[in-house]
Amino acid sequence: MDKAQSLGLRTSLMALVVVKCLSLFSLIIGFYYFSYIAHDWVVNQTPATASDVTGLAVCLGMSWLLQGAFNALSSSARMQVLNKLEQHLQHVFIERQHALIRQHSVYYWQTVWLQHLQAFADWALEYRVQQMIAVVVPLFALAVIFYVNPVIGIGLLLTLPVVPLFMIIVGKGAAALHRKHFIALERLGSLFTDRLAALPMLANYQAHQKQTALLKDASENLNARTMKVVSVAFLSNSVLDFFATLAVALTAVFIGFSLLGELSIGPEITLQQGLWILLTVPLLLSEMKKLGQVYHQKAQAEAAKAELAPLFSRFTQNLDGSAMNPVNADTTPHYSSEYEVLLTANNLKVFDINAQQPRLPSGKDKSAVDDPSALLHAESLVVLKGDKILISGRSGSGKTLLLEALGGQRPSTHTFREPVIWITQHPVITPGTVRENLCLNDTYTDDALVKALEAVELGAWLSLLPLGLDTVMTDYPLLSGGEAQRLSLARALLRKDDIWLLDEPTAHLPDSQHARLAQLIERLGRDKTLIWASHKALPANWFNRFWTVSRSTNVQDAISNSNFNSKAGLKSKIGALQDEHLQGCSSVTATSFKANANQKECGLDEK
C-alpha cells in the first residue's frame, strides 16, 4: 500500500529513526561526560575540566535540538500520510459510491474515517519507529557496556529479552480484545444511529422502553469489553515496569557492592564507569517500555487492517481491451446507423466489490465463466442511445448490482464510458440550502435552478419557502418521499447527462405518488437513455427492452437474447438472496419489444 498510494513511509520511517537515535546517542555521550565530572568531584576532589563541561553542554543541546526535530518530523509525516490516506479514501468513495456505502451503516464509515486511518498512521509512524529504536539503541548501549564490564553486559543480556517476550505475549491477547471491542463499538454505534433515525416510528408504536433496554444491554456489553482491554493494558505496563525495575536494581546492586569491595567479579569498576552504566541502563529500558506503551497501536492497526484492506485494494473497471470499446464489430449485431450503440456487453460478468482483477476468458477458454467470484453473468447485453430498458427480478436477485456495474461503481468486465445519472430509492438531502442541494459543488444560474424545480413540479413548494433557493434544508422545509425524489430529478435535469440509471426510485412511495412520479420520470426522460429497475407495475409500452435478473441454479446459466413483437410486457424469473450475500452467480435475460405506433399507453395499473 505504501508504494501504491505514494505514502513515502519508508523515507519518513528512516529519517525519524536516524534523528531519534542521534538524539539518544547524544544523551548517552552526555551521560559519559557527566560521569567524568562526578568522578572528578567525588574521587579526585578537583573541579570539572572545561572540556568535560563543554562536551556535556554540547551533547545535551544536540539531544534537545534533535528531539525537537524528531517531534516536528513525526507530526509532519503523520499529517502527510493521513492526508494522502483521506484523499485516496475520498477517491474510493467517489469511485464506488452507492455500491460501497450501502454495505455498512453511517457510523461504520465515520469510524473508518476518524479512527482506522488514524490508527494506521500511528502504527506506521510511531509504533514502527519505536520498534526500530528499541532494537538499535539497546544494542549500541549493550556493546559499550560489554566493553566496560562484560559481567554487567551478560546480566543485561539475560534480563532484557524478558521485556519484549512478555510484551508480545500480552500484546497478542490485547489485539484479540481490540478486535472484539471494535466490533461491539461499531454495532452499538450503528444500533444507536438506526434508532435515532427511526424516532418517529418508535413514537408511533410506543417502542421506546424496549429499544432503550436493548441499547442498555449493548452498552453494558461494550463497557465489559472496554474494561477487559483496559485491564490487559494495565497488565502489560505492570509487567514491563516490573522487569525494567528488576534489571536496574540488579545492575545497581552489582555496581554498589563492586565499588564497596564486596564483589570482585570481572574487571574493576570505577565510579565514572558505574555511574555512566546506571544512567544508561534506565535509558535503554525506557525505550523498550515506550514500545510496550505504544504496543496497543499495533493491536488497533491489526483491527483496522481488515476494514481498510478491501477499501485500498485497487480494481480495474474495464478488464480487457474489448470492454473499453462499446462496440465489438465481430460479435455485435448490426444496427441501423440512426441508432448509436452506447454499450455492447458480450459475456458480461460482475464481481464482488472487493475483488481484484479476475481472469478473463481468452479464445476458446470458457473456464473463466465458472469463476466463483463472479456474482452476475450475462451472455450479451446491448444498449442503444435512447433505449428505455426495464430491469425486473425478485428482491435480492442482483438488479442493483447490475446497475452499479454499468455505472462503474463495481468491478465488472463492461461499463458505460459516458457519465451517468444515478437515482436511487433514498435520495440524499444535505443540511445545506436548496441551492447547495441542487448544485452539489457545481455552478448554475438561479433561472436554471428554478426551471429545473418547475419541471419536476416543485415550483409551488419553492414559492412557499421564506428565503427561496437560500432556505436551509434542516428541519424546515420538510420534504415528503415523493418531493425528495423530485428534488433528485431536478439535480438530474441540471446535469444534462443522457444516461439515467434508476434503482427503484418509487419503491417506498404510496401507489398514488408512485403513479405521479413514474409518469414524471417517463416524461422527463423521453430524450434520455433510461435503465429502470422496478418492482412496481409500469406500462410495458414505455420500454423497448426488458432485462430479467434471476438467481441461477448453475453458474453457467447464460442469457438468451431474443426479439419479439408482442404486447406482452415482462418475462419474470425469481431471485432469492440479497446481492451482498450472493453465492454462485445470478444471470440476466434480455428481451426486446417494440410497441405498435398506434398503440395507446397503458395505465399504471396495467402490466
PDB file of C-alpha atoms in Angstrom, residues 8-194:
ATOM      1  CA  GLY A   8       6.540   7.717   1.450  1.00  0.00           C
ATOM      2  CA  LEU A   9       6.540   5.676   4.646  1.00  0.00           C
ATOM      3  CA  ARG A  10       9.983   4.165   4.105  1.00  0.00           C
ATOM      4  CA  THR A  11      11.696   7.540   3.751  1.00  0.00           C
ATOM      5  CA  SER A  12       9.824   9.047   6.678  1.00  0.00           C
ATOM      6  CA  LEU A  13      10.495   5.988   8.825  1.00  0.00           C
ATOM      7  CA  MET A  14      14.251   6.005   8.208  1.00  0.00           C
ATOM      8  CA  ALA A  15      14.503   9.758   8.771  1.00  0.00           C
ATOM      9  CA  LEU A  16      12.658   9.532  12.086  1.00  0.00           C
ATOM     10  CA  VAL A  17      14.726   6.566  13.288  1.00  0.00           C
ATOM     11  CA  VAL A  18      18.030   8.266  12.415  1.00  0.00           C
ATOM     12  CA  VAL A  19      17.095  11.551  14.111  1.00  0.00           C
ATOM     13  CA  LYS A  20      15.773   9.814  17.235  1.00  0.00           C
ATOM     14  CA  CYS A  21      18.822   7.534  17.521  1.00  0.00           C
ATOM     15  CA  LEU A  22      21.180  10.503  17.155  1.00  0.00           C
ATOM     16  CA  SER A  23      19.280  12.270  19.931  1.00  0.00           C
ATOM     17  CA  LEU A  24      19.611   9.264  22.252  1.00  0.00           C
ATOM     18  CA  PHE A  25      23.255   8.704  21.349  1.00  0.00           C
ATOM     19  CA  SER A  26      23.949  12.363  22.161  1.00  0.00           C
ATOM     20  CA  LEU A  27      22.273  11.845  25.526  1.00  0.00           C
ATOM     21  CA  ILE A  28      24.344   8.710  26.230  1.00  0.00           C
ATOM     22  CA  ILE A  29      27.557  10.596  25.383  1.00  0.00           C
ATOM     23  CA  GLY A  30      26.346  13.399  27.629  1.00  0.00           C
ATOM     24  CA  PHE A  31      25.995  10.854  30.464  1.00  0.00           C
ATOM     25  CA  TYR A  32      29.627   9.891  29.781  1.00  0.00           C
ATOM     26  CA  TYR A  33      30.814  13.481  30.286  1.00  0.00           C
ATOM     27  CA  PHE A  34      28.609  13.879  33.376  1.00  0.00           C
ATOM     28  CA  SER A  35      30.072  10.705  34.931  1.00  0.00           C
ATOM     29  CA  TYR A  36      33.600  12.101  34.410  1.00  0.00           C
ATOM     30  CA  ILE A  37      32.579  15.377  36.074  1.00  0.00           C
ATOM     31  CA  ALA A  38      31.107  13.473  39.060  1.00  0.00           C
ATOM     32  CA  HIS A  39      34.244  11.289  39.264  1.00  0.00           C
ATOM     33  CA  ASP A  40      36.474  14.370  39.384  1.00  0.00           C
ATOM     34  CA  TRP A  41      34.359  15.968  42.110  1.00  0.00           C
ATOM     35  CA  VAL A  42      33.936  12.881  44.330  1.00  0.00           C
ATOM     36  CA  VAL A  43      37.078  10.792  43.796  1.00  0.00           C
ATOM     37  CA  ASN A  44      39.741  13.247  42.615  1.00  0.00           C
ATOM     38  CA  GLN A  45      38.120  16.173  44.513  1.00  0.00           C
ATOM     39  CA  THR A  46      39.042  18.504  41.653  1.00  0.00           C
ATOM     40  CA  PRO A  47      36.872  20.871  39.637  1.00  0.00           C
ATOM     41  CA  ALA A  48      35.458  19.619  36.376  1.00  0.00           C
ATOM     42  CA  THR A  49      37.570  20.320  33.332  1.00  0.00           C
ATOM     43  CA  ALA A  50      36.372  22.792  30.745  1.00  0.00           C
ATOM     44  CA  SER A  51      36.348  20.127  28.062  1.00  0.00           C
ATOM     45  CA  ASP A  52      34.002  17.920  30.114  1.00  0.00           C
ATOM     46  CA  VAL A  53      31.608  20.782  30.836  1.00  0.00           C
ATOM     47  CA  THR A  54      31.652  21.893  27.207  1.00  0.00           C
ATOM     48  CA  GLY A  55      31.124  18.331  25.994  1.00  0.00           C
ATOM     49  CA  LEU A  56      28.178  17.889  28.390  1.00  0.00           C
ATOM     50  CA  ALA A  57      26.575  21.154  27.260  1.00  0.00           C
ATOM     51  CA  VAL A  58      27.051  20.353  23.577  1.00  0.00           C
ATOM     52  CA  CYS A  59      25.658  16.822  23.939  1.00  0.00           C
ATOM     53  CA  LEU A  60      22.605  17.948  25.930  1.00  0.00           C
ATOM     54  CA  GLY A  61      21.982  20.788  23.484  1.00  0.00           C
ATOM     55  CA  MET A  62      22.270  18.433  20.496  1.00  0.00           C
ATOM     56  CA  SER A  63      19.936  15.926  22.150  1.00  0.00           C
ATOM     57  CA  TRP A  64      17.371  18.658  22.828  1.00  0.00           C
ATOM     58  CA  LEU A  65      17.548  20.024  19.257  1.00  0.00           C
ATOM     59  CA  LEU A  66      17.358  16.569  17.699  1.00  0.00           C
ATOM     60  CA  GLN A  67      14.376  15.668  19.893  1.00  0.00           C
ATOM     61  CA  GLY A  68      12.616  18.816  18.685  1.00  0.00           C
ATOM     62  CA  ALA A  69      13.438  17.939  15.087  1.00  0.00           C
ATOM     63  CA  PHE A  70      12.094  14.426  15.681  1.00  0.00           C
ATOM     64  CA  ASN A  71       8.798  15.777  17.049  1.00  0.00           C
ATOM     65  CA  ALA A  72       8.419  18.151  14.094  1.00  0.00           C
ATOM     66  CA  LEU A  73       9.240  15.446  11.533  1.00  0.00           C
ATOM     67  CA  SER A  74       6.886  12.973  13.214  1.00  0.00           C
ATOM     68  CA  SER A  75       3.978  15.420  13.244  1.00  0.00           C
ATOM     69  CA  SER A  76       4.592  16.474   9.640  1.00  0.00           C
ATOM     70  CA  ALA A  77       4.933  12.894   8.386  1.00  0.00           C
ATOM     71  CA  ARG A  78       1.783  11.782  10.216  1.00  0.00           C
ATOM     72  CA  MET A  79      -0.259  14.640   8.763  1.00  0.00           C
ATOM     73  CA  GLN A  80       1.106  13.936   5.288  1.00  0.00           C
ATOM     74  CA  VAL A  81       0.226  10.245   5.484  1.00  0.00           C
ATOM     75  CA  LEU A  82      -3.219  10.991   6.915  1.00  0.00           C
ATOM     76  CA  ASN A  83      -3.945  13.500   4.138  1.00  0.00           C
ATOM     77  CA  LYS A  84      -2.934  11.010   1.445  1.00  0.00           C
ATOM     78  CA  LEU A  85      -4.991   8.237   3.022  1.00  0.00           C
ATOM     79  CA  GLU A  86      -8.021  10.523   3.314  1.00  0.00           C
ATOM     80  CA  GLN A  87      -7.627  11.677  -0.287  1.00  0.00           C
ATOM     81  CA  HIS A  88      -7.462   8.106  -1.518  1.00  0.00           C
ATOM     82  CA  LEU A  89     -10.416   7.034   0.605  1.00  0.00           C
ATOM     83  CA  GLN A  90     -12.363  10.011  -0.704  1.00  0.00           C
ATOM     84  CA  HIS A  91     -11.473   8.894  -4.238  1.00  0.00           C
ATOM     85  CA  VAL A  92     -12.695   5.388  -3.401  1.00  0.00           C
ATOM     86  CA  PHE A  93     -15.997   6.810  -2.131  1.00  0.00           C
ATOM     87  CA  ILE A  94     -16.409   8.860  -5.311  1.00  0.00           C
ATOM     88  CA  GLU A  95     -15.496   5.887  -7.498  1.00  0.00           C
ATOM     89  CA  ARG A  96     -17.662   3.230  -5.858  1.00  0.00           C
ATOM     90  CA  GLN A  97     -20.360   5.444  -4.316  1.00  0.00           C
ATOM     91  CA  HIS A  98     -23.617   3.598  -3.743  1.00  0.00           C
ATOM     92  CA  ALA A  99     -22.079   0.146  -4.245  1.00  0.00           C
ATOM     93  CA  LEU A 100     -19.725   0.739  -1.319  1.00  0.00           C
ATOM     94  CA  ILE A 101     -21.689   2.966   1.044  1.00  0.00           C
ATOM     95  CA  ARG A 102     -24.782   0.793   1.224  1.00  0.00           C
ATOM     96  CA  GLN A 103     -22.809  -2.149   2.628  1.00  0.00           C
ATOM     97  CA  HIS A 104     -22.417  -0.596   6.098  1.00  0.00           C
ATOM     98  CA  SER A 105     -24.024   1.940   8.408  1.00  0.00           C
ATOM     99  CA  VAL A 106     -23.136   5.624   8.615  1.00  0.00           C
ATOM    100  CA  TYR A 107     -21.452   5.045  11.982  1.00  0.00           C
ATOM    101  CA  TYR A 108     -19.199   2.416  10.435  1.00  0.00           C
ATOM    102  CA  TRP A 109     -17.898   4.851   7.822  1.00  0.00           C
ATOM    103  CA  GLN A 110     -17.398   7.528  10.474  1.00  0.00           C
ATOM    104  CA  THR A 111     -15.300   5.041  12.447  1.00  0.00           C
ATOM    105  CA  VAL A 112     -13.250   4.146   9.372  1.00  0.00           C
ATOM    106  CA  TRP A 113     -12.576   7.808   8.593  1.00  0.00           C
ATOM    107  CA  LEU A 114     -11.911   9.068  12.130  1.00  0.00           C
ATOM    108  CA  GLN A 115     -10.315   6.052  13.836  1.00  0.00           C
ATOM    109  CA  HIS A 116      -8.975   3.472  11.396  1.00  0.00           C
ATOM    110  CA  LEU A 117      -6.963   5.900   9.285  1.00  0.00           C
ATOM    111  CA  GLN A 118      -5.525   7.454  12.444  1.00  0.00           C
ATOM    112  CA  ALA A 119      -4.688   4.001  13.817  1.00  0.00           C
ATOM    113  CA  PHE A 120      -2.813   3.113  10.635  1.00  0.00           C
ATOM    114  CA  ALA A 121      -0.838   6.387  10.676  1.00  0.00           C
ATOM    115  CA  ASP A 122       0.058   5.934  14.365  1.00  0.00           C
ATOM    116  CA  TRP A 123       1.224   2.387  13.761  1.00  0.00           C
ATOM    117  CA  ALA A 124       3.267   3.303  10.682  1.00  0.00           C
ATOM    118  CA  LEU A 125       4.993   6.396  12.088  1.00  0.00           C
ATOM    119  CA  GLU A 126       5.071   5.845  15.837  1.00  0.00           C
ATOM    120  CA  TYR A 127       4.996   2.152  16.648  1.00  0.00           C
ATOM    121  CA  ARG A 128       7.311   1.097  13.808  1.00  0.00           C
ATOM    122  CA  VAL A 129       9.742   3.927  14.611  1.00  0.00           C
ATOM    123  CA  GLN A 130       9.796   2.965  18.279  1.00  0.00           C
ATOM    124  CA  GLN A 131      10.165  -0.690  17.289  1.00  0.00           C
ATOM    125  CA  MET A 132      13.388   0.032  15.431  1.00  0.00           C
ATOM    126  CA  ILE A 133      14.702   2.387  18.112  1.00  0.00           C
ATOM    127  CA  ALA A 134      14.037  -0.229  20.799  1.00  0.00           C
ATOM    128  CA  VAL A 135      16.390  -2.536  18.886  1.00  0.00           C
ATOM    129  CA  VAL A 136      19.150  -0.163  17.734  1.00  0.00           C
ATOM    130  CA  VAL A 137      19.684   1.843  20.952  1.00  0.00           C
ATOM    131  CA  PRO A 138      19.841  -1.121  23.389  1.00  0.00           C
ATOM    132  CA  LEU A 139      22.263  -2.970  21.086  1.00  0.00           C
ATOM    133  CA  PHE A 140      24.526   0.075  20.899  1.00  0.00           C
ATOM    134  CA  ALA A 141      24.397   0.595  24.661  1.00  0.00           C
ATOM    135  CA  LEU A 142      24.967  -3.112  25.336  1.00  0.00           C
ATOM    136  CA  ALA A 143      28.028  -3.131  23.075  1.00  0.00           C
ATOM    137  CA  VAL A 144      29.572  -0.267  25.075  1.00  0.00           C
ATOM    138  CA  ILE A 145      28.597  -1.847  28.419  1.00  0.00           C
ATOM    139  CA  PHE A 146      30.164  -5.152  27.337  1.00  0.00           C
ATOM    140  CA  TYR A 147      33.353  -3.250  26.603  1.00  0.00           C
ATOM    141  CA  VAL A 148      33.301  -1.569  30.044  1.00  0.00           C
ATOM    142  CA  ASN A 149      32.241  -4.617  32.068  1.00  0.00           C
ATOM    143  CA  PRO A 150      31.309  -7.958  30.436  1.00  0.00           C
ATOM    144  CA  VAL A 151      29.641  -9.237  33.626  1.00  0.00           C
ATOM    145  CA  ILE A 152      27.084  -6.413  33.671  1.00  0.00           C
ATOM    146  CA  GLY A 153      26.613  -6.873  29.910  1.00  0.00           C
ATOM    147  CA  ILE A 154      25.859 -10.564  30.321  1.00  0.00           C
ATOM    148  CA  GLY A 155      23.384  -9.830  33.122  1.00  0.00           C
ATOM    149  CA  LEU A 156      21.553  -7.267  30.998  1.00  0.00           C
ATOM    150  CA  LEU A 157      21.614  -9.601  28.010  1.00  0.00           C
ATOM    151  CA  LEU A 158      19.783 -12.220  30.097  1.00  0.00           C
ATOM    152  CA  THR A 159      17.192  -9.867  31.595  1.00  0.00           C
ATOM    153  CA  LEU A 160      16.393  -7.549  28.663  1.00  0.00           C
ATOM    154  CA  PRO A 161      14.788 -10.176  26.333  1.00  0.00           C
ATOM    155  CA  VAL A 162      12.207 -10.916  29.021  1.00  0.00           C
ATOM    156  CA  VAL A 163      10.685  -7.463  28.450  1.00  0.00           C
ATOM    157  CA  PRO A 164       9.764  -7.888  24.739  1.00  0.00           C
ATOM    158  CA  LEU A 165       8.833 -11.538  25.358  1.00  0.00           C
ATOM    159  CA  PHE A 166       6.121 -10.673  27.863  1.00  0.00           C
ATOM    160  CA  MET A 167       5.125  -7.675  25.746  1.00  0.00           C
ATOM    161  CA  ILE A 168       4.436  -9.979  22.794  1.00  0.00           C
ATOM    162  CA  ILE A 169       2.518 -12.482  24.931  1.00  0.00           C
ATOM    163  CA  VAL A 170       0.316  -9.801  26.464  1.00  0.00           C
ATOM    164  CA  GLY A 171       0.014  -7.969  23.134  1.00  0.00           C
ATOM    165  CA  LYS A 172      -1.468 -10.996  21.371  1.00  0.00           C
ATOM    166  CA  GLY A 173      -4.325 -11.039  23.847  1.00  0.00           C
ATOM    167  CA  ALA A 174      -4.712  -7.270  23.563  1.00  0.00           C
ATOM    168  CA  ALA A 175      -5.031  -7.476  19.756  1.00  0.00           C
ATOM    169  CA  ALA A 176      -7.837 -10.044  20.007  1.00  0.00           C
ATOM    170  CA  LEU A 177      -9.636  -7.922  22.620  1.00  0.00           C
ATOM    171  CA  HIS A 178      -9.250  -4.811  20.449  1.00  0.00           C
ATOM    172  CA  ARG A 179     -10.897  -6.546  17.510  1.00  0.00           C
ATOM    173  CA  LYS A 180     -13.828  -7.687  19.649  1.00  0.00           C
ATOM    174  CA  HIS A 181     -14.070  -4.233  21.206  1.00  0.00           C
ATOM    175  CA  PHE A 182     -14.238  -2.576  17.770  1.00  0.00           C
ATOM    176  CA  ILE A 183     -16.988  -4.938  16.620  1.00  0.00           C
ATOM    177  CA  ALA A 184     -19.021  -4.211  19.761  1.00  0.00           C
ATOM    178  CA  LEU A 185     -18.453  -0.458  19.380  1.00  0.00           C
ATOM    179  CA  GLU A 186     -19.466  -0.486  15.722  1.00  0.00           C
ATOM    180  CA  ARG A 187     -22.617  -2.477  16.492  1.00  0.00           C
ATOM    181  CA  LEU A 188     -23.624  -0.151  19.330  1.00  0.00           C
ATOM    182  CA  GLY A 189     -22.987   2.949  17.205  1.00  0.00           C
ATOM    183  CA  SER A 190     -24.941   1.521  14.283  1.00  0.00           C
ATOM    184  CA  LEU A 191     -27.779   0.491  16.598  1.00  0.00           C
ATOM    185  CA  PHE A 192     -27.930   3.962  18.119  1.00  0.00           C
ATOM    186  CA  THR A 193     -27.883   5.846  14.797  1.00  0.00           C
ATOM    187  CA  ASP A 194     -30.514   3.492  13.369  1.00  0.00           C
TER     188      ASP A 194
END
